[in-house]
Coordinates of C-alpha atoms in Angstrom, one line a residue:
M1 CA 71.7 56.1 19.5
P2 CA 72.9 53.5 22.1
R3 CA 73.2 54.6 25.7
R4 CA 76.7 55.2 27.0
R5 CA 77.5 52.7 29.8
L6 CA 79.4 53.5 32.9
P7 CA 82.8 51.8 33.3
F8 CA 82.3 48.6 35.3
W9 CA 85.3 48.4 37.6
P10 CA 85.4 52.1 38.7
L11 CA 81.7 52.0 39.3
L12 CA 81.9 48.8 41.3
F13 CA 84.8 50.2 43.4
V14 CA 82.9 53.5 44.1
L15 CA 79.7 51.7 45.1
A16 CA 81.7 49.3 47.4
V17 CA 83.5 52.1 49.2
A18 CA 80.2 54.0 49.5
S19 CA 78.5 50.9 50.9
V20 CA 81.2 50.6 53.6
L21 CA 81.0 54.2 54.5
S22 CA 77.2 54.0 54.5
V23 CA 77.3 51.2 57.1
I24 CA 79.6 53.2 59.4
A25 CA 77.5 56.4 59.0
S26 CA 74.3 54.5 59.6
L27 CA 75.5 53.5 63.1
A28 CA 75.1 57.2 64.2
F29 CA 71.3 57.1 63.5
G30 CA 68.5 55.7 65.6
S31 CA 66.2 56.5 68.5
E32 CA 69.2 58.3 70.0
R33 CA 71.7 60.1 67.8
I34 CA 75.4 59.2 68.3
P35 CA 78.1 61.6 67.1
L36 CA 80.0 60.1 64.2
T37 CA 83.3 60.6 66.1
E38 CA 81.9 58.4 68.9
V39 CA 80.8 55.8 66.4
V40 CA 84.3 55.6 64.8
A41 CA 85.8 55.5 68.3
A42 CA 83.5 52.6 69.3
V43 CA 84.4 50.7 66.2
T44 CA 88.2 51.2 66.5
D45 CA 88.3 50.6 70.2
R46 CA 87.2 47.0 69.6
F47 CA 90.1 46.3 67.3
S48 CA 92.7 48.2 69.3
G49 CA 91.8 46.5 72.6
E50 CA 90.8 49.7 74.4
P51 CA 88.2 49.5 77.2
A52 CA 84.6 49.6 76.0
G53 CA 83.1 53.1 75.8
R54 CA 79.7 54.5 76.5
W55 CA 78.3 53.6 73.1
D56 CA 80.0 50.2 72.7
V57 CA 76.9 48.0 73.3
I58 CA 74.6 50.1 71.1
V59 CA 77.0 50.3 68.2
W60 CA 78.3 46.7 68.3
E61 CA 75.3 44.7 69.6
L62 CA 72.4 46.6 68.2
R63 CA 73.2 48.9 65.2
L64 CA 76.1 47.1 63.5
P65 CA 74.3 43.7 63.2
R66 CA 71.3 45.6 61.9
A67 CA 73.2 47.5 59.3
L68 CA 75.0 44.4 58.1
L69 CA 71.7 42.5 57.9
A70 CA 70.3 45.3 55.8
L71 CA 73.4 45.1 53.6
V72 CA 73.0 41.3 53.2
V73 CA 69.3 41.4 52.5
G74 CA 69.6 44.3 50.1
A75 CA 72.3 42.5 48.1
G76 CA 70.4 39.2 48.2
L77 CA 67.1 40.7 47.0
A78 CA 68.8 42.6 44.2
I79 CA 70.7 39.5 42.9
A80 CA 67.5 37.4 43.3
G81 CA 65.5 40.0 41.4
A82 CA 67.9 39.9 38.5
G83 CA 67.9 36.1 38.5
M84 CA 64.1 36.0 38.6
Q85 CA 63.7 38.5 35.8
T86 CA 65.9 36.2 33.7
L87 CA 64.1 33.0 34.8
V88 CA 60.7 34.2 33.7
R89 CA 61.9 36.7 31.1
N90 CA 59.6 39.4 32.6
S91 CA 60.7 42.9 33.3
L92 CA 58.1 43.2 36.1
A93 CA 59.4 40.1 38.0
D94 CA 60.7 40.5 41.5
P95 CA 62.0 37.9 44.1
Y96 CA 58.5 37.5 45.4
L97 CA 56.8 36.7 42.1
L98 CA 56.5 33.0 42.8
G99 CA 54.4 33.6 45.9
I100 CA 57.3 32.8 48.3
S101 CA 56.7 36.0 50.3
S102 CA 53.0 35.2 50.6
G103 CA 53.8 31.6 51.6
A104 CA 56.2 32.9 54.2
S105 CA 53.5 35.3 55.5
V106 CA 51.2 32.4 56.2
G107 CA 53.9 30.7 58.3
A108 CA 54.8 33.9 60.1
T109 CA 51.2 34.8 60.7
A110 CA 50.5 31.3 62.1
A111 CA 53.4 31.7 64.5
L112 CA 52.2 35.2 65.6
T113 CA 48.5 34.5 65.9
T114 CA 48.4 30.8 67.1
G115 CA 51.5 30.5 69.1
A116 CA 52.8 27.7 66.9
L117 CA 56.5 27.1 67.2
A118 CA 56.5 29.1 70.5
G119 CA 59.0 26.7 71.9
L120 CA 61.6 28.2 69.5
G121 CA 61.4 31.6 71.3
L122 CA 62.7 34.5 69.3
Y123 CA 63.2 32.2 66.3
A124 CA 59.5 31.2 66.1
V125 CA 58.4 33.7 63.5
S126 CA 61.5 33.3 61.3
T127 CA 61.2 29.5 61.4
G128 CA 57.5 29.7 60.5
A129 CA 58.2 32.1 57.7
L130 CA 61.0 29.9 56.3
L131 CA 58.7 26.8 56.4
G132 CA 55.9 28.7 54.7
A133 CA 58.3 30.0 52.0
V134 CA 59.8 26.5 51.3
G135 CA 56.3 25.0 51.3
S136 CA 55.0 27.5 48.8
A137 CA 58.0 27.0 46.5
L138 CA 57.5 23.3 46.6
L139 CA 53.8 23.6 45.8
I140 CA 54.5 25.9 42.8
W141 CA 57.2 23.5 41.5
L142 CA 54.8 20.6 41.8
I143 CA 52.0 22.5 40.0
A144 CA 54.3 23.7 37.2
T145 CA 56.0 20.4 36.6
A146 CA 52.7 18.5 36.6
Q147 CA 51.4 20.8 33.8
G148 CA 54.5 20.3 31.6
G149 CA 57.5 22.0 33.1
L150 CA 58.9 25.2 34.6
T151 CA 58.1 27.5 31.7
P152 CA 57.9 31.3 32.4
I153 CA 54.2 31.5 31.9
R154 CA 53.4 28.6 34.2
L155 CA 55.7 30.0 36.9
V156 CA 54.2 33.5 36.7
L157 CA 50.6 32.3 36.6
S158 CA 51.1 29.7 39.4
G159 CA 52.9 32.3 41.5
V160 CA 50.3 35.0 41.1
V161 CA 47.4 32.7 41.8
L162 CA 49.0 31.0 44.8
S163 CA 50.2 34.3 46.2
S164 CA 46.6 35.5 46.3
G165 CA 45.5 32.3 48.0
F166 CA 48.3 32.5 50.6
S167 CA 47.5 36.2 51.3
A168 CA 43.8 35.2 51.9
I169 CA 44.9 32.5 54.4
A170 CA 47.1 34.9 56.3
S171 CA 44.3 37.4 56.5
L172 CA 41.9 34.7 57.7
L173 CA 44.4 33.8 60.5
V174 CA 44.5 37.4 61.6
F175 CA 40.7 37.7 61.5
L176 CA 40.2 34.6 63.6
S177 CA 42.9 35.5 66.1
D178 CA 41.9 36.6 69.6
D179 CA 45.1 38.7 69.9
A180 CA 44.2 42.4 69.3
R181 CA 47.8 43.1 68.5
A182 CA 48.1 40.3 65.9
A183 CA 47.1 42.5 63.0
N184 CA 49.7 45.1 63.8
S185 CA 52.4 42.6 64.3
V186 CA 51.6 40.7 61.1
M187 CA 51.4 43.9 59.0
F188 CA 54.7 45.2 60.3
W189 CA 56.4 41.9 59.5
M190 CA 54.9 41.7 56.0
L191 CA 56.3 45.1 55.2
G192 CA 59.8 44.2 56.4
S193 CA 62.2 45.1 59.1
V194 CA 65.7 44.3 60.2
G195 CA 65.2 45.4 63.7
G196 CA 65.6 42.0 65.2
A197 CA 69.1 41.5 63.8
T198 CA 71.8 39.8 65.8
W199 CA 75.2 38.5 65.0
E200 CA 73.9 34.9 65.1
K201 CA 71.1 35.8 62.5
L202 CA 73.7 37.2 60.1
V203 CA 75.6 34.0 59.4
I204 CA 72.9 32.0 57.5
P205 CA 71.5 34.7 55.2
A206 CA 75.0 35.9 54.4
A207 CA 76.2 32.4 53.5
F208 CA 73.2 31.8 51.2
V209 CA 73.6 35.2 49.5
V210 CA 77.3 34.5 48.8
V211 CA 76.4 31.1 47.4
L212 CA 73.7 32.6 45.2
A213 CA 76.0 35.3 43.9
A214 CA 78.8 32.9 43.2
G215 CA 76.6 30.4 41.5
L216 CA 75.0 32.9 39.1
L217 CA 78.3 34.5 38.2
V218 CA 79.7 31.1 37.3
V219 CA 76.9 30.6 34.8
H220 CA 76.6 34.2 33.7
R221 CA 76.9 33.3 30.0
W222 CA 74.1 30.8 30.3
L223 CA 72.0 33.4 31.9
D224 CA 72.7 35.9 29.1
A225 CA 71.6 33.2 26.6
L226 CA 68.5 32.4 28.6
A227 CA 67.6 36.1 28.7
A228 CA 67.8 36.2 24.9
G229 CA 65.3 33.4 24.7
P230 CA 65.1 29.6 25.3
E231 CA 65.6 29.0 21.6
T232 CA 68.9 30.9 21.6
A233 CA 70.0 29.1 24.8
A234 CA 69.2 25.7 23.3
A235 CA 71.0 26.5 20.1
L236 CA 74.1 27.2 22.2
G237 CA 73.9 23.7 23.7
I238 CA 72.4 24.8 27.1
N239 CA 70.0 22.4 28.8
V240 CA 67.2 25.0 29.3
A241 CA 65.0 22.8 31.5
A242 CA 67.9 22.0 33.8
L243 CA 69.0 25.6 34.0
R244 CA 65.5 26.8 34.8
T245 CA 65.1 24.1 37.5
A246 CA 68.4 25.0 39.1
L247 CA 67.5 28.7 39.1
F248 CA 64.1 28.1 40.5
V249 CA 65.5 26.0 43.4
I250 CA 68.3 28.3 44.4
L251 CA 66.2 31.5 44.1
S252 CA 63.4 30.0 46.1
V253 CA 65.7 28.9 48.9
V254 CA 67.6 32.1 49.2
V255 CA 64.5 34.3 49.0
G256 CA 62.9 32.1 51.6
V257 CA 65.9 32.6 54.0
L258 CA 65.9 36.4 53.4
V259 CA 62.1 36.7 54.0
A260 CA 62.5 34.7 57.2
V261 CA 65.0 37.2 58.7
S262 CA 63.6 40.5 57.3
G263 CA 60.0 40.0 56.2
G264 CA 58.7 41.2 52.9
V265 CA 60.9 44.1 51.8
G266 CA 59.4 45.2 48.5
F267 CA 60.8 47.1 45.5
V268 CA 64.5 46.3 46.0
G269 CA 64.5 43.2 43.8
L270 CA 62.5 45.0 41.1
I271 CA 64.1 48.4 40.7
V272 CA 67.8 47.8 41.5
P273 CA 68.4 45.2 38.7
H274 CA 66.9 47.5 36.2
A275 CA 69.0 50.4 37.5
A276 CA 72.1 48.3 37.2
R277 CA 71.3 47.4 33.6
L278 CA 70.8 51.1 32.8
M279 CA 74.3 51.8 34.2
V280 CA 76.4 49.0 32.9
G281 CA 74.3 47.1 30.3
A282 CA 72.5 43.8 30.4
R283 CA 75.3 41.2 30.7
H284 CA 75.0 39.3 33.9
R285 CA 78.7 39.4 34.5
V286 CA 78.5 43.1 35.2
V287 CA 74.8 43.4 36.3
L288 CA 75.0 41.0 39.2
P289 CA 77.9 42.6 41.1
V290 CA 76.6 46.2 40.5
A291 CA 73.1 45.2 41.5
A292 CA 74.3 43.5 44.7
V293 CA 76.4 46.4 45.9
A294 CA 73.8 49.0 44.9
G295 CA 71.0 47.0 46.6
A296 CA 73.0 46.6 49.7
M297 CA 73.7 50.3 50.0
F298 CA 70.2 51.3 49.1
L299 CA 68.6 49.1 51.9
V300 CA 71.1 50.4 54.5
W301 CA 69.9 54.0 53.9
V302 CA 66.3 52.8 53.7
D303 CA 66.7 51.3 57.2
V304 CA 68.2 54.6 58.4
L305 CA 65.2 56.5 57.1
A306 CA 62.9 54.0 58.7
R307 CA 64.5 54.6 62.1
V308 CA 64.6 58.4 62.1
M309 CA 61.5 59.6 60.2
V310 CA 59.1 59.1 63.1
R311 CA 61.6 58.6 65.9
P312 CA 61.4 56.9 68.4
Q313 CA 59.0 54.7 66.4
E314 CA 60.1 52.8 63.2
I315 CA 58.5 52.7 59.8
P316 CA 58.4 49.3 58.0
L317 CA 61.1 49.1 55.3
G318 CA 58.6 48.2 52.6
V319 CA 56.9 51.6 53.1
V320 CA 60.1 53.5 52.6
T321 CA 61.3 51.4 49.6
G322 CA 58.0 52.0 47.9
V323 CA 58.0 55.8 48.5
L324 CA 61.6 56.1 47.4
G325 CA 61.7 53.4 44.8
A326 CA 58.8 54.4 42.6
P327 CA 59.9 57.9 41.6
L328 CA 63.6 56.8 41.5
F329 CA 62.8 54.1 39.0
L330 CA 60.6 56.3 36.9
L331 CA 63.4 58.9 36.8
L332 CA 66.0 56.3 35.7
M333 CA 63.6 55.0 33.0
G334 CA 62.9 58.5 31.7
R335 CA 66.5 59.3 31.0
G336 CA 66.6 57.3 27.7
S337 CA 65.7 54.2 25.9
Y338 CA 65.8 50.9 27.9
R339 CA 65.6 47.3 26.7
F340 CA 64.9 44.1 28.6
G341 CA 64.8 40.7 26.9
G342 CA 64.6 42.4 23.5
D343 CA 61.7 44.6 24.4
R344 CA 62.0 48.4 24.4

């Protein structure tokens, strides 16, 4: 018996409202708890022209950029995860499948352990990570095309092999470093954090996520056909090779940008697209918006938990997403039959 799907527009509206409320509520949590009434007052005072209150700087300069960056990264990873699963037709695919995160870790580790790009100041690690991510994506593209094209099996195997190699290089850089704190810094970065969020850092990842979402929605019918199989897509007149190349490029760039500003936040891009399909079906026209909003809200609350669980210290986001994501995904999968790409 087919699973009954949730109505798309009401669900999207509820998730969107819940995401906005989640951002506002998240501003109350941190190393110091702020009453929710004071949070609302700090937000409204800015728009009403009232003098800045006691919590103005904490709310507007520290916590709100952080919450919005979590929102952007969560949405971006969820959309990228859905796109990656379609690109390689693999239900276990996530945004980091192609080794982009591992390549970024090499760049970030080099910046942290060797002082490379130190002239860029606070942007040194992010820049190193972005260069590493772009370099790894380019290397995978060269390898796959040299062997006959961007087929799913070549992308998966190239990504897995190069990911192991990049991880080994990052570990070697830590081992050779004279900085005793390098291992902790690299490990924390690899597991993800949005603690360094600023208003300036929000603009670029937000723009790339919007472009990614808009681009995938424009070609949602092509993505549905590709998910059904390359033969089906070709029979419908779609240039499969061109579509795969375009998907590979845009996903690589966006994931590289997200990793550069937040590190490697795992599980979001894997579980959220599947959860969205369980709720609204497999069509990309409905999966992508639901996954984006659900991923955004999920990462906002993950960041809240990361801040308060061992206050005043913070837990890396990847730890929290793994602890929450695994049982949540198993629970969703256990509620009934589920199909992906024709597989049950």
